[in-house]
GROMACS .gro file of C-alpha atoms in nm:
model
  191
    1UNK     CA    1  -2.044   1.212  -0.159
    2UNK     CA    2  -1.762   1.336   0.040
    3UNK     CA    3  -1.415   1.359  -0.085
    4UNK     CA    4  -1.244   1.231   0.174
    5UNK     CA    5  -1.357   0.953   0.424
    6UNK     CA    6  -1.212   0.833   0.758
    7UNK     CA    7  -1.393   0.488   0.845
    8UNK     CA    8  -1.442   0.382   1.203
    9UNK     CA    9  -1.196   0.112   1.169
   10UNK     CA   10  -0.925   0.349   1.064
   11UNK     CA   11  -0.959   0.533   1.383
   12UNK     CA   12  -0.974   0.226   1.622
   13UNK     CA   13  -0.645   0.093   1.384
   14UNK     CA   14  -0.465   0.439   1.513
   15UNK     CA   15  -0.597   0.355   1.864
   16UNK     CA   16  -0.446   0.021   1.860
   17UNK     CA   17  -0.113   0.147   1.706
   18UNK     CA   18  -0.098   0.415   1.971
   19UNK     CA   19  -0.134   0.174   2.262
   20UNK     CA   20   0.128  -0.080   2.111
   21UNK     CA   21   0.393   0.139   2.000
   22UNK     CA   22   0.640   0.389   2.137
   23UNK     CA   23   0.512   0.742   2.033
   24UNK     CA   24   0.801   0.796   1.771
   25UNK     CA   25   0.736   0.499   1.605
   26UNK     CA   26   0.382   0.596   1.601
   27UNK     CA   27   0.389   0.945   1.454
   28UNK     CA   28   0.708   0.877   1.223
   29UNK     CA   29   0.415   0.557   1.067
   30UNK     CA   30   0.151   0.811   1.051
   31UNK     CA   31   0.374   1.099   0.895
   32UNK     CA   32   0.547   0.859   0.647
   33UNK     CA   33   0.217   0.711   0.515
   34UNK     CA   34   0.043   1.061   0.447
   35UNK     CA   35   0.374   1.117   0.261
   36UNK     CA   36   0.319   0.785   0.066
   37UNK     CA   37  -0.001   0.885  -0.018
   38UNK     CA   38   0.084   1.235  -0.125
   39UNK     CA   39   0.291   1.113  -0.360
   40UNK     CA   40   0.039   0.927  -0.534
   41UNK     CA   41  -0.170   1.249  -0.532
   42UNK     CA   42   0.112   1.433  -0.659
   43UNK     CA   43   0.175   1.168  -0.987
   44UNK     CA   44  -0.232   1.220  -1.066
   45UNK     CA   45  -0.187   1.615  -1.034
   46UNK     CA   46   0.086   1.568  -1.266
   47UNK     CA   47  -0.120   1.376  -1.540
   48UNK     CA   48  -0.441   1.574  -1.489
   49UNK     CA   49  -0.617   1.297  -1.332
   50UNK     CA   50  -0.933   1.369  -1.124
   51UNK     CA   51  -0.951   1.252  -0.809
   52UNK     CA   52  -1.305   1.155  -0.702
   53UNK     CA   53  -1.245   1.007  -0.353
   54UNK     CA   54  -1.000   0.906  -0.061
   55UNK     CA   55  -1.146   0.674   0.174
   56UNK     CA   56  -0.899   0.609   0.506
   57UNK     CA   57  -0.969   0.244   0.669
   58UNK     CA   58  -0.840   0.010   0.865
   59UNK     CA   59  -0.699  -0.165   0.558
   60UNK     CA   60  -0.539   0.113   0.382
   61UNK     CA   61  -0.624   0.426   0.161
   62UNK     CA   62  -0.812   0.357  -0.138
   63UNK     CA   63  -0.743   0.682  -0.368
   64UNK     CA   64  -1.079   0.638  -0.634
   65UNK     CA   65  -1.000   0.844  -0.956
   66UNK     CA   66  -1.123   0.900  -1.347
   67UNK     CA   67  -0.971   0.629  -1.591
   68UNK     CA   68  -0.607   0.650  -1.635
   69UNK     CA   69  -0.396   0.483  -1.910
   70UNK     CA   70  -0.218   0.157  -1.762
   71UNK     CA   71   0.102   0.316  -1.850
   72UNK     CA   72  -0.021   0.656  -1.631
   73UNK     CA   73  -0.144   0.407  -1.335
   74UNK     CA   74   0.161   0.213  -1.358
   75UNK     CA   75   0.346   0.569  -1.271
   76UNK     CA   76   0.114   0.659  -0.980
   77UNK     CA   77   0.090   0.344  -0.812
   78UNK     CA   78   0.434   0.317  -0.788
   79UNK     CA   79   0.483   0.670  -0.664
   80UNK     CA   80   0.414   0.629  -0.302
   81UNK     CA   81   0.644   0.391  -0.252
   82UNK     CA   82   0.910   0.609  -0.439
   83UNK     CA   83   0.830   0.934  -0.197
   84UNK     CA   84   0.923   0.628   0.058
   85UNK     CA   85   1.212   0.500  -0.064
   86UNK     CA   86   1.375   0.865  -0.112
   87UNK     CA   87   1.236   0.933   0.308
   88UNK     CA   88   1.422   0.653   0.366
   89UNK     CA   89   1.723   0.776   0.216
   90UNK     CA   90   1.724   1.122   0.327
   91UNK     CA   91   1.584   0.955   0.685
   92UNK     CA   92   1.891   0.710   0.732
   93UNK     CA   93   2.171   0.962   0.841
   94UNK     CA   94   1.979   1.145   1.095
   95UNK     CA   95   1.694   0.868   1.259
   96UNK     CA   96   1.749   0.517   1.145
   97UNK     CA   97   1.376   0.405   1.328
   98UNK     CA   98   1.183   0.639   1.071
   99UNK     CA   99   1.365   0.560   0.764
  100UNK     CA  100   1.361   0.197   0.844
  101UNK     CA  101   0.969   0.244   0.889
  102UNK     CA  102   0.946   0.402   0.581
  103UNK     CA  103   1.136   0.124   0.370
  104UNK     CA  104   0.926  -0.120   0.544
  105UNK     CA  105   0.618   0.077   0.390
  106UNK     CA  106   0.784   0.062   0.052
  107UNK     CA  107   0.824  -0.315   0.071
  108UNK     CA  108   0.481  -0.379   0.183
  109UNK     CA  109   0.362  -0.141  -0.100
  110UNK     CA  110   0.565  -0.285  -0.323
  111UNK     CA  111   0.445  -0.643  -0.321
  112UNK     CA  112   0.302  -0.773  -0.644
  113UNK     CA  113  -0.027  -0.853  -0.506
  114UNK     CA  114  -0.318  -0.640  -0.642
  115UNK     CA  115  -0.451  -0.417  -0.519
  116UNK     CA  116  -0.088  -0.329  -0.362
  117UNK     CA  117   0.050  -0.029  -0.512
  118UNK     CA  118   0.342  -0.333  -0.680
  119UNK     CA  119   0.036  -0.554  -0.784
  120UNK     CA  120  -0.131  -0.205  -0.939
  121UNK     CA  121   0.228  -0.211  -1.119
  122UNK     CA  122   0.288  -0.581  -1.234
  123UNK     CA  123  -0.105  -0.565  -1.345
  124UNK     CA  124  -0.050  -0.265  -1.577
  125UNK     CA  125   0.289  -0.394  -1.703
  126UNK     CA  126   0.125  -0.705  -1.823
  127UNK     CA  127  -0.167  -0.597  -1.951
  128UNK     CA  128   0.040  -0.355  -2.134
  129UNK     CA  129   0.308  -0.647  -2.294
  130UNK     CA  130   0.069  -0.950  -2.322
  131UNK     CA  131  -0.246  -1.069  -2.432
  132UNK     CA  132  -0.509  -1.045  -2.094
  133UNK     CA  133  -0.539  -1.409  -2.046
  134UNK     CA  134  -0.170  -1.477  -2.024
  135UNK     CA  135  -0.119  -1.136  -1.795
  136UNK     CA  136  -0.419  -1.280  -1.606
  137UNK     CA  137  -0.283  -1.644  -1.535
  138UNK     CA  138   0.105  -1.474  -1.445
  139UNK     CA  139  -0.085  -1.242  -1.207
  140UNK     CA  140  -0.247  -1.507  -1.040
  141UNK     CA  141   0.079  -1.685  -1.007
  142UNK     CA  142   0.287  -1.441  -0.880
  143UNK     CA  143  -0.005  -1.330  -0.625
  144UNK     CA  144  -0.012  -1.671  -0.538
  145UNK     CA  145   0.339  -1.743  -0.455
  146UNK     CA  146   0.376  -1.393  -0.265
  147UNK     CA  147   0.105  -1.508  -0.032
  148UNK     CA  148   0.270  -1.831   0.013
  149UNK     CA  149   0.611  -1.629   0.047
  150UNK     CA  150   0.449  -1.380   0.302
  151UNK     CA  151   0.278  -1.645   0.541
  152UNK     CA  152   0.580  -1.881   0.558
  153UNK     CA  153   0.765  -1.569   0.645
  154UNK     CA  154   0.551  -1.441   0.879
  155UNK     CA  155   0.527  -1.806   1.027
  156UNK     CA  156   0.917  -1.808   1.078
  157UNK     CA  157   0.901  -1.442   1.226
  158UNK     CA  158   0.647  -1.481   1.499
  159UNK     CA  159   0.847  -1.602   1.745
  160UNK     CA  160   1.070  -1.331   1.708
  161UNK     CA  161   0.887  -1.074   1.643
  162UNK     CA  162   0.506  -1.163   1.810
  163UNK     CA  163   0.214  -1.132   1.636
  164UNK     CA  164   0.234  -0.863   1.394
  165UNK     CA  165   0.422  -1.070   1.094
  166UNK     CA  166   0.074  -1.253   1.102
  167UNK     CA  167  -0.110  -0.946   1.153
  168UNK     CA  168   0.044  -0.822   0.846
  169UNK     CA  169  -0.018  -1.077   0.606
  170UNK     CA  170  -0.390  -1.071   0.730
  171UNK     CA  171  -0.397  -0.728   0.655
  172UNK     CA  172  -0.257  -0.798   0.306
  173UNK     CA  173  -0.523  -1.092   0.291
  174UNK     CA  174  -0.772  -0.856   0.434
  175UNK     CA  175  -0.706  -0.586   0.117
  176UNK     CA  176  -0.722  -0.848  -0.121
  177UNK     CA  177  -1.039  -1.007  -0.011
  178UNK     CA  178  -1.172  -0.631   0.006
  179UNK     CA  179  -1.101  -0.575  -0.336
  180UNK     CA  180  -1.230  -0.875  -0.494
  181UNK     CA  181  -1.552  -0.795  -0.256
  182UNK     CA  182  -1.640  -0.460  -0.377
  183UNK     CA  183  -1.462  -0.486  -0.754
  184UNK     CA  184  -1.282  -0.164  -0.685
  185UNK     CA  185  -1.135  -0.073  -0.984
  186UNK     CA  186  -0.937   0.225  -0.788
  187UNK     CA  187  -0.652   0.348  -0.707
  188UNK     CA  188  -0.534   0.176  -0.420
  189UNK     CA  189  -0.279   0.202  -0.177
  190UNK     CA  190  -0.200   0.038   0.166
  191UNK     CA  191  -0.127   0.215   0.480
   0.00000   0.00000   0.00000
């Protein structure tokens, strides 16, 4: 098994954000997301986890390591969206179209829908406060009124903004339907 994997859909996903996007934009979305996903790296390095495999799609990075406490996955889900927020900060001063990219990364990431690095979060939190079938049923509640929150936002932004509110949220729909497919029980992150 290789360690890391690029799928074909990853590299026809970089294709398509080539052609639609300035090339700033582009490379400052590629750069910042390697970031985000270095920082989840560095949080496992950190707690000694083993990392077995990184698979790049067209849906995002899924980062597949040994068991981790929830308390340890809590920490490195929610580190690549960290490494963002700070490139946002330091980014802001000097070029406001990167560090806005990378917040917009962090707020995607941040979402509490599993397997979102903020769902990876809220998942762990609960499991670790309450009994599973009451962290189960607030899970599935809050997943269910972020999707609802997402699509009547991206509704409301398409005419603004085109197509790619809706082409987010079916990416987000896209990673969830993935996950629940396959049963990854992973470390996952979005690019």
């Amino acid at each position: 098994m290789k360690r890391l994997s690029i799928t074909p859909g990853f590299v026809a996903l970089l294709c398509f954000l080539y052609y639609i996007s300035e090339r700033g934009v582009f490379l400052s979305f590629l750069i910042l997301s390697l970031l985000h996903e270095l920082g989840h790296l560095a949080a496992m390095c950190l707690f000694g986890i083993r990392v077995w495999q990184i698979r790049i799609g067209a849906l995002g990075a899924v980062i597949s390591t040994a068991p981790m406490s929830l308390w340890v996955e809590t920490v490195c889900a929610l580190a690549g969206p960290m490494v963002n927020l700070f490139c946002f900060w330091v980014l802001h001063p000097v070029r406001l179209d990167a560090a806005l990219i990378s917040l917009l990364l962090a707020g995607y990431n941040l979402l509490p829908v599993y397997p979102l690095d903020g769902g990876r979060a809220l998942r762990s939190v609960l499991y670790l406060c309450l009994p599973v079938n009451v962290a189960e049923q607030i899970e599935k509640a809050v997943m269910l009124l972020t999707f609802g929150a997402v699509s009547i936002s991206s509704a409301h932004f398409c005419p603004e903004f085109g197509m790619m509110p809706l082409l987010i949220c079916g990416v987000l729909l896209g990673r969830v339907v993935m996950e629940r497919n396959y049963g990854c029980e992973s470390m996952g992150t979005s690019v």
